[in-house]
Coordinates of C-alpha atoms in Angstrom, one line a residue:
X68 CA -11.5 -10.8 -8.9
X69 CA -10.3 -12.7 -5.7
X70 CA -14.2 -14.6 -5.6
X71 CA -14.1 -15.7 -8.9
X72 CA -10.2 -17.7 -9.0
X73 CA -10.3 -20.5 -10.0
X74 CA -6.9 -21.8 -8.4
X75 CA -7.4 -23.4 -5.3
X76 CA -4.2 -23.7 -4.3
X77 CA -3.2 -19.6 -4.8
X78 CA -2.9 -17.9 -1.3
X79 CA -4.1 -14.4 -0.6
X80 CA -2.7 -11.8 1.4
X81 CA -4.0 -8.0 2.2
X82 CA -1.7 -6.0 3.6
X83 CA -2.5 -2.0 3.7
X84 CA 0.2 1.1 5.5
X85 CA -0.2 4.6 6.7
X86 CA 3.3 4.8 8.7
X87 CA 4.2 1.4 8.9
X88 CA 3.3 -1.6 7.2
X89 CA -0.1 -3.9 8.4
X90 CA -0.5 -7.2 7.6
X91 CA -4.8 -7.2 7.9
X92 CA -5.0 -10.9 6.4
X93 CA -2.3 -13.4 6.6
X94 CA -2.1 -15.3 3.7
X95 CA -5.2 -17.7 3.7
X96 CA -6.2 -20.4 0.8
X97 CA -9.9 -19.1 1.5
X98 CA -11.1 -16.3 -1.0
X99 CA -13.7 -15.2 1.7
X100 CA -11.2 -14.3 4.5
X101 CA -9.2 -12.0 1.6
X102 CA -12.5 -10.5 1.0
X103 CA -13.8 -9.6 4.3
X104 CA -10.0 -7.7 4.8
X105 CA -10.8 -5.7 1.9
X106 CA -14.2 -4.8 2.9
X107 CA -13.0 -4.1 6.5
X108 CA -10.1 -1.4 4.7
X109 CA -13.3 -0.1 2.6
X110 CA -15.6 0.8 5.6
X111 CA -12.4 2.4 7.8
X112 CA -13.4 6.2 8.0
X113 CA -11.4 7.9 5.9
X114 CA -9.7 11.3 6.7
X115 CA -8.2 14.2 4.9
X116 CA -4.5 13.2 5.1
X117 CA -2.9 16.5 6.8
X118 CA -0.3 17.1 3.1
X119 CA -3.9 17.7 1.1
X120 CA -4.9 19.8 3.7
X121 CA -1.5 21.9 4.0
X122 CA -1.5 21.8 0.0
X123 CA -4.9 23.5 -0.8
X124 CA -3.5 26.1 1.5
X125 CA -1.0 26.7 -0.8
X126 CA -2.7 26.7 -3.7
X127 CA -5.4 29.5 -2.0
X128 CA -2.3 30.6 -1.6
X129 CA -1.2 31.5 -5.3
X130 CA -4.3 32.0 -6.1
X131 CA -4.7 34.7 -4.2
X132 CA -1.0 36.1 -5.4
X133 CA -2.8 35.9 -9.0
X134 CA -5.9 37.8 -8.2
X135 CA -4.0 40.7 -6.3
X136 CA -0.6 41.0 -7.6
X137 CA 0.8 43.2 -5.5
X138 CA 2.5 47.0 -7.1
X139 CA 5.5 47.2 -5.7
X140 CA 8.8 44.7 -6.3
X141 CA 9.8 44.3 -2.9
X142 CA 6.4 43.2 -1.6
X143 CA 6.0 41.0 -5.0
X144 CA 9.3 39.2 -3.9
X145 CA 8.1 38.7 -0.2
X146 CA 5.0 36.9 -1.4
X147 CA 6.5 34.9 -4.3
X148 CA 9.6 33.7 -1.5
X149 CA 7.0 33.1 1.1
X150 CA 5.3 31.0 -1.0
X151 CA 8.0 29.2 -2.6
X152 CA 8.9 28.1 0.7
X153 CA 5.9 26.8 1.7
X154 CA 6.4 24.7 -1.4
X155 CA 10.2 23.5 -0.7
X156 CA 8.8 22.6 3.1
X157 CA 5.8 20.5 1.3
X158 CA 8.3 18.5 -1.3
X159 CA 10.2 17.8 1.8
X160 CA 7.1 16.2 3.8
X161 CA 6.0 14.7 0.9
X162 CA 9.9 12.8 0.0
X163 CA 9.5 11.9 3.6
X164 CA 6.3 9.9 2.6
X165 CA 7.1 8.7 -0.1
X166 CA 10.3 7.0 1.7
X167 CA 7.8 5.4 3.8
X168 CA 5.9 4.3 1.1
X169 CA 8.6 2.5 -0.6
X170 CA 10.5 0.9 2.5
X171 CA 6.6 -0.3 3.3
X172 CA 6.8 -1.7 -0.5
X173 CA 10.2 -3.5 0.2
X174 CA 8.9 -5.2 3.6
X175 CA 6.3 -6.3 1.8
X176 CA 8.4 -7.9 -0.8
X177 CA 10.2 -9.3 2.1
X178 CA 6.9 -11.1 3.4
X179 CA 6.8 -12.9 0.2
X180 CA 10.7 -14.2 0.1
X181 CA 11.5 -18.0 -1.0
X182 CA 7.7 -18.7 -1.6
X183 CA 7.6 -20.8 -4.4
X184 CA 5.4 -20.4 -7.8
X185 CA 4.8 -17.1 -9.6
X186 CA 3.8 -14.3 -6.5
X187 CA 1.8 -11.0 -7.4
X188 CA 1.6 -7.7 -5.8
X189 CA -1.8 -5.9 -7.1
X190 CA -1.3 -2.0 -5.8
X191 CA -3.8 0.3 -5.1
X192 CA -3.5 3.8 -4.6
X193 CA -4.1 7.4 -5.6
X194 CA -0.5 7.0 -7.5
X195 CA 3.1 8.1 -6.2
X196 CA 4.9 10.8 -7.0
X197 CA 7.7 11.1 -9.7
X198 CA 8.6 14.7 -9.1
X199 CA 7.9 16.0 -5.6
X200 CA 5.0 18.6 -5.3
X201 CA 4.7 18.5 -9.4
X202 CA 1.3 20.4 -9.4
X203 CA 2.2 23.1 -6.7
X204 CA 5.3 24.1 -8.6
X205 CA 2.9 23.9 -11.8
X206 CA 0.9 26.7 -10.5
X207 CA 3.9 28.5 -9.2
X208 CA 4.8 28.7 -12.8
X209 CA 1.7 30.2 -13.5
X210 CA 2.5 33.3 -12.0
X211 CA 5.9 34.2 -13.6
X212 CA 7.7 33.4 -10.9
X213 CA 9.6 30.7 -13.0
X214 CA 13.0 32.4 -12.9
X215 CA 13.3 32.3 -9.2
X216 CA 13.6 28.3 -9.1
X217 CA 17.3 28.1 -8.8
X218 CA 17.7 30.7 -6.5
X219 CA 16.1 29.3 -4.1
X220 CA 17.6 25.8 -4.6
X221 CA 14.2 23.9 -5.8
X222 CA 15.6 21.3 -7.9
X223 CA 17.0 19.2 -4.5
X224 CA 13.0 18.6 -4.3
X225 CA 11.3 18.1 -7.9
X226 CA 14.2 16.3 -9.8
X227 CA 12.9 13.0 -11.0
X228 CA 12.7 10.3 -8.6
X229 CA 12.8 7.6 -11.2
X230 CA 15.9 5.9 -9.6
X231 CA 14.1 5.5 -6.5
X232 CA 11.6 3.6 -8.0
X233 CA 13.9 1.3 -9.8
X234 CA 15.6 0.1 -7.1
X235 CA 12.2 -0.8 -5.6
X236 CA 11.5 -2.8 -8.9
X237 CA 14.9 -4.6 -8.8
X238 CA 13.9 -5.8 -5.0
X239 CA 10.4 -7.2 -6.3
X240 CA 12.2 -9.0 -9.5
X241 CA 15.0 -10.6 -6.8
X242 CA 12.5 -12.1 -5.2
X243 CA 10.5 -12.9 -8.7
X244 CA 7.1 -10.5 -8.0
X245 CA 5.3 -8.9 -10.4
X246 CA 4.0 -5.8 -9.4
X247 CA 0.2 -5.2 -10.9
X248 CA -0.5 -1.0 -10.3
X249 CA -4.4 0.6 -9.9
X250 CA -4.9 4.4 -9.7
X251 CA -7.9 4.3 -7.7
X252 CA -8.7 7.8 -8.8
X253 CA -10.0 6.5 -12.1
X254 CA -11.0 9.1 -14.6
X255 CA -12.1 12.0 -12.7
X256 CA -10.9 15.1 -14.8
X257 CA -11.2 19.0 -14.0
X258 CA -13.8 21.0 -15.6
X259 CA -12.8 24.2 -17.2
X260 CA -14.9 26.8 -18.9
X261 CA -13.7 28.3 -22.3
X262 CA -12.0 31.9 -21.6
X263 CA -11.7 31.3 -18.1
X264 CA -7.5 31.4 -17.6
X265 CA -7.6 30.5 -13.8
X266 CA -10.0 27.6 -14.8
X267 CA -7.8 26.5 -17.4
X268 CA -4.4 27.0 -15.2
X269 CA -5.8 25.2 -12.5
X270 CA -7.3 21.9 -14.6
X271 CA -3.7 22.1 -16.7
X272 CA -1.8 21.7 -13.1
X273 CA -4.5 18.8 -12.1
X274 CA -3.6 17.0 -15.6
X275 CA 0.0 17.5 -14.3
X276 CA -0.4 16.1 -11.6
X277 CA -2.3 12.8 -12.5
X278 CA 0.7 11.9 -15.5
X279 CA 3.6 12.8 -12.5
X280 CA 1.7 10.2 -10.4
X281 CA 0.7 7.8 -12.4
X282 CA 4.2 7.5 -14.1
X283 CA 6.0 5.4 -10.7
X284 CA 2.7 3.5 -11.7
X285 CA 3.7 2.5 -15.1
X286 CA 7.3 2.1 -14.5
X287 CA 6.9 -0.3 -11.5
X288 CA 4.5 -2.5 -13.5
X289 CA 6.9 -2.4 -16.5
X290 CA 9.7 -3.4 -15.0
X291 CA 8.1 -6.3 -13.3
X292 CA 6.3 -7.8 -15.9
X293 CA 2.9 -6.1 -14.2
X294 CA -0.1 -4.3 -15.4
X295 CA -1.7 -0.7 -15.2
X296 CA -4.7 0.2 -14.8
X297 CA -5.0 4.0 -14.8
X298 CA -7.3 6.2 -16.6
X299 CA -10.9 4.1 -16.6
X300 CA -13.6 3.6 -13.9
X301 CA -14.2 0.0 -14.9
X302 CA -12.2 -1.7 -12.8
X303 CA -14.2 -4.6 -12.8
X304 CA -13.4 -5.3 -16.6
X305 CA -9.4 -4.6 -16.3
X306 CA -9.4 -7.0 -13.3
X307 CA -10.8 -9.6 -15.9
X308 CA -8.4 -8.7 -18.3
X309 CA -5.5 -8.9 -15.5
X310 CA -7.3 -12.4 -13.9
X311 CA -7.0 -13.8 -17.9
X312 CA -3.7 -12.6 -18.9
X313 CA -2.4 -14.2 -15.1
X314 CA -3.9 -17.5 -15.7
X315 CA -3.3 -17.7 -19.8
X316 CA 0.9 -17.1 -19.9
X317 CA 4.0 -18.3 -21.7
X318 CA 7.0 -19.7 -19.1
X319 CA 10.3 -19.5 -20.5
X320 CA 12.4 -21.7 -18.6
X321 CA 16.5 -22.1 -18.5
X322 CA 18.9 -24.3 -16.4
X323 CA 21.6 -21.3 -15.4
X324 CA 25.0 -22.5 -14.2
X325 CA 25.8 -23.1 -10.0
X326 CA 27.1 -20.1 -9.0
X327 CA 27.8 -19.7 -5.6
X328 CA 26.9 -15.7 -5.4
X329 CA 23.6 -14.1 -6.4
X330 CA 23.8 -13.2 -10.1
X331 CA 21.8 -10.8 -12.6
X332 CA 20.6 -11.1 -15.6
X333 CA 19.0 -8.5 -18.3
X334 CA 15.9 -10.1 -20.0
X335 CA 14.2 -9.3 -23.3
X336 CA 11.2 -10.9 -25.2
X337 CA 10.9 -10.5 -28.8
X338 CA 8.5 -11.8 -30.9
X339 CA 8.4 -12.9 -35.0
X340 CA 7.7 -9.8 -37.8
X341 CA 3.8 -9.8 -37.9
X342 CA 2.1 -10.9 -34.5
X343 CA -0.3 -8.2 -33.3
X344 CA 0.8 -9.3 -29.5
X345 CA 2.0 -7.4 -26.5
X346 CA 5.3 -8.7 -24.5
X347 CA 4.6 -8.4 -20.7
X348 CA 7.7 -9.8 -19.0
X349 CA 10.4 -8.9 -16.0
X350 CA 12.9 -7.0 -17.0
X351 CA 15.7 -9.0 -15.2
X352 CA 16.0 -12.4 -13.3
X353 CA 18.4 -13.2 -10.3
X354 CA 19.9 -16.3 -9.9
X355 CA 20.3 -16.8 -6.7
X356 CA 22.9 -18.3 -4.2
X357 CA 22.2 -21.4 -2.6
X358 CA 22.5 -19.4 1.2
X359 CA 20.4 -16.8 -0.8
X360 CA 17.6 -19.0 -1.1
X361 CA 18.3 -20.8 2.2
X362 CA 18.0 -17.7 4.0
X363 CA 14.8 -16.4 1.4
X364 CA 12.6 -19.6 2.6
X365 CA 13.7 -18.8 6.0
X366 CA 12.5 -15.3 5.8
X367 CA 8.8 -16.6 4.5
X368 CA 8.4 -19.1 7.3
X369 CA 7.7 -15.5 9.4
X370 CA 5.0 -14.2 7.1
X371 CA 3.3 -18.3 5.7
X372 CA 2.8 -21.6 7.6
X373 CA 5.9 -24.1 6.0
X374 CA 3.6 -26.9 5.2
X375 CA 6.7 -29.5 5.1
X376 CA 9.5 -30.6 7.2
X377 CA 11.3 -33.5 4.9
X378 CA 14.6 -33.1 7.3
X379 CA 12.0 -34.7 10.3
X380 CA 13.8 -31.0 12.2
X381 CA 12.4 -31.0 15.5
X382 CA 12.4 -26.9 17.3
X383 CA 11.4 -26.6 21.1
X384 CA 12.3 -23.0 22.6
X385 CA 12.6 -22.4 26.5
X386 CA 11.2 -19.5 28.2
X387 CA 13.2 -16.0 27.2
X388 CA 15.7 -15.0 30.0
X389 CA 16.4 -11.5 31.1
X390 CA 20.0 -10.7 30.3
X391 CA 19.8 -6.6 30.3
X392 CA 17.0 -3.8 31.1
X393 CA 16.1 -4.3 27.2
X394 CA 17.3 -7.4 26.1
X395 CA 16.7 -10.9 26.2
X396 CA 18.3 -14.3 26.0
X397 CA 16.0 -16.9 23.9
X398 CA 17.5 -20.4 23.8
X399 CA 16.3 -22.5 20.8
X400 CA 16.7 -26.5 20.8
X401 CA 16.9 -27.9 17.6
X402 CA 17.1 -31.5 17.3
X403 CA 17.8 -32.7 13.7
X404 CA 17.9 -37.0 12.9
X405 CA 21.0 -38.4 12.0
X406 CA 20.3 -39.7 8.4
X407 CA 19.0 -36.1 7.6
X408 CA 22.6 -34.9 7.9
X409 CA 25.3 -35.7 5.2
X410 CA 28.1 -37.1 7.3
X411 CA 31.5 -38.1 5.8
X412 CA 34.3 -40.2 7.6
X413 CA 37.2 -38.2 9.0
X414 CA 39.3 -40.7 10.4
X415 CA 37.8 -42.2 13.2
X416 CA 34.8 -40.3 13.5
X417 CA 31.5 -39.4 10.9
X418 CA 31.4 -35.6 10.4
X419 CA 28.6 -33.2 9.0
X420 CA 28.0 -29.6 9.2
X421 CA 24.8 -27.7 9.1
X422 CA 24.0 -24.1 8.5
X423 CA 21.4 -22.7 10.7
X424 CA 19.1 -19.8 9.4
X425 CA 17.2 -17.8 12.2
X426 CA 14.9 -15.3 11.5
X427 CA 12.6 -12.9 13.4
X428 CA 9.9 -10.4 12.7
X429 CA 9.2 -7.4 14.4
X430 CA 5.1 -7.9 14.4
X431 CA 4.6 -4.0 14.8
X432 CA 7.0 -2.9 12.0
X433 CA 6.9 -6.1 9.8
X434 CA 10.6 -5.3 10.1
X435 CA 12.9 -8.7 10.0
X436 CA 16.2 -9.7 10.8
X437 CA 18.1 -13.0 10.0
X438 CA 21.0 -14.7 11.5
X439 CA 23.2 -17.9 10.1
X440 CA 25.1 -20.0 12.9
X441 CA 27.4 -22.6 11.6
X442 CA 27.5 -25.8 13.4
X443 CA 29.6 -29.1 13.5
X444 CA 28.5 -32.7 14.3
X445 CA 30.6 -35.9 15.0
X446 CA 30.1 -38.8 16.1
X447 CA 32.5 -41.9 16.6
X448 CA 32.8 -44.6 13.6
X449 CA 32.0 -47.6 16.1
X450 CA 29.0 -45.6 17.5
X451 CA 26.9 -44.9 13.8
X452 CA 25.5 -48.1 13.5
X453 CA 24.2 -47.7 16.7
X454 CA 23.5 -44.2 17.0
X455 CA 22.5 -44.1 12.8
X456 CA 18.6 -43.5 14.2
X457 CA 18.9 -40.4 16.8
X458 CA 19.0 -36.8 17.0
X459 CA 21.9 -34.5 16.8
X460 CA 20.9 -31.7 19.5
X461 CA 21.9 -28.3 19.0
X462 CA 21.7 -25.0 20.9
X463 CA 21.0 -21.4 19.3
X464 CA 21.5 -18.8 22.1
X465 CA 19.8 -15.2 20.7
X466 CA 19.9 -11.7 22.1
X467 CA 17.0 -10.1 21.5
X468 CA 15.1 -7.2 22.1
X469 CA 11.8 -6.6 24.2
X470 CA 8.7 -6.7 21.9
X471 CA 6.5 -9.0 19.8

């Protein structure tokens, strides 16, 4: 897929996360270095992630509770609660990823802010869930024990997590990304043998399973104007199809109004009565605010070289200086040339102001934060002519915090 592009110009980035986001490639015009990352992520030993391990206990679990019901109530109602509980405490742990999962998502879109052109995230995974622990409560079904789901309060933990998702594909459309979704799993399907009821029980809750996590799939790709790839083990063909349908595409362009605040808009693509066609679009576009995109472009210098400077800026920074046991004082120069500056006549003096955006990136977290300083220049009427050729110096003094 990435060998094979045929744009020069596109960048490639690989970024992978367990617990916090990892940037393995920076973005690089050189297909190789994209593919060695990958192949470096393909020969990392893989372990059993500790939630597969803690959920095969529970299923062992029921189906042990299926083979040997127990006779009396009392001890039926002990083992159905202690199980259900191990369930609750698994949706819990596995909300708690999937928060992760998404904020990781969202810093990613945040690596790609105020790039220009078309930007695409292709996600691999093993899917993400809709409904927390979907095939554990599956098989909890199984057993009859149904009934006993509001008492003891499940729905906090397998209600549908669809909202989640769409505020995760309203970040990647602010920011213009088109989300393209793999289940890596491909088509592997249980096995069940005719007559067999825990066979059938268990390759029902598997089936369950794959739809509840390849749904987030489907909807983050919709909503973006992605693709899916789910259900098939030839990856190598939908890749072709995805590579085509990237480089073959329709642009719809408008001229929207100046607004001065960021601004949303619903889109829809129909076609004429007839065409066999598919629309693949995003769902909204956001017009943003010129400080929006100021502060956007910012924001990417941390994650892509800026190949331009037209303003001629100049930036020199002097060592950090130790203000508190965890903080620091960084004083930034920036020296910007006089014609680069708009300057009007007030009087008796020229005056421009300038907006400076500052942005920093935590390298361990990928976490970033961004600061605007106003400043004012003036210089004297008499003095322009003279002057019309240097540098207005000016001085950014930041608080920050130990760390890279």
């Amino acid at each position: 897929f990435i060998r094979s592009w045929r744009d020069h110009n596109a960048r490639f980035m690989v970024v992978t996360h367990r617990h916090e986001l990892e940037i393995v490639q920076p973005f690089t015009t050189d297909p190789n270095e994209a593919i060695e990352a990958l192949r470096s992520l393909r020969l990392t030993d893989a372990s059993v992630d500790e939630r597969d391990r803690e959920q095969e206990k529970i299923q062992a679990d029921i189906r042990r509770a299926d083979k040997n019901p127990h006779h009396t109530a009392s001890a039926q109602k002990q083992v159905q609660s202690d199980i259900f509980s191990k369930i609750n405490n698994f949706a819990k742990d596995e909300g708690f990823a999937l928060v992760e999962s998404l904020a990781a998502m969202r810093r990613m879109f945040t690596s790609l802010t105020g790039l220009p052109g078309s930007k695409h995230v292709i996600y691999v995974s093993n899917g993400l869930p809709m409904a927390l622990a979907a095939e554990l409560l599956h098989r909890y079904a199984g057993l009859g024990y149904s009934g006993s789901y509001g008492a003891h309060g499940s729905q906090a933990y397998s209600r549908n997590r669809a909202n989640q998702y769409q505020v995760v594909a309203q970040a990647a459309n602010s920011q213009n990304i088109s989300i393209h979704t793999i289940d890596a799993t491909g088509t592997a399907t249980p096995r069940s043998q005719l007559g067999e009821s825990d066979s059938r029980r268990r390759a029902s809750a598997i089936m369950v399973d794959r739809k509840n996590r390849q749904a987030p799939l489907k909807l983050l790709s919709e909503e973006t104007g992605g693709f899916t790839i789910v259900d098939t083990d030839d990856f190598s063909g939908e890749l072709d199809r995805l590579r085509s349908a990237l480089v073959a595409h329709y642009t719809l362009r408008y001229k929207p109004s100046s607004e001065s605040t960021d601004t949303v808009h619903h889109m829809d693509v129909q076609l004429r009565e007839g065409l066999d066609l598919a629309t693949v679009f995003n769902r909204t576009l956001v017009n943003k605010s010129p400080e929006t995109r100021f502060h956007d472009r910012v924001t990417s210098g941390l994650f892509a070289d800026v190949d331009d400077n037209p303003l001629g800026i100049s930036v020199t920074a002097a060592e950090p200086i130790a203000a508190t046991t965890d903080r620091w004082q960084a004083v930034i120069e920036v020296q910007i040339p006089v014609p680069s500056l708009r300057m009007e006549r007030d009087g008796d003096e020229y005056v421009a102001h300038a907006a400076h955006f500052v942005a920093i990136r935590n390298r361990d977290t990928g976490s970033t934060d961004t600061q605007r300083q106003q400043h004012t220049f003036r210089l004297a009427t008499e003095d322009y002519d003279a002057h019309g050729d240097e540098h207005f110096p000016s001085y950014l003094r930041l608080l920050i915090q130990a760390g890279e």
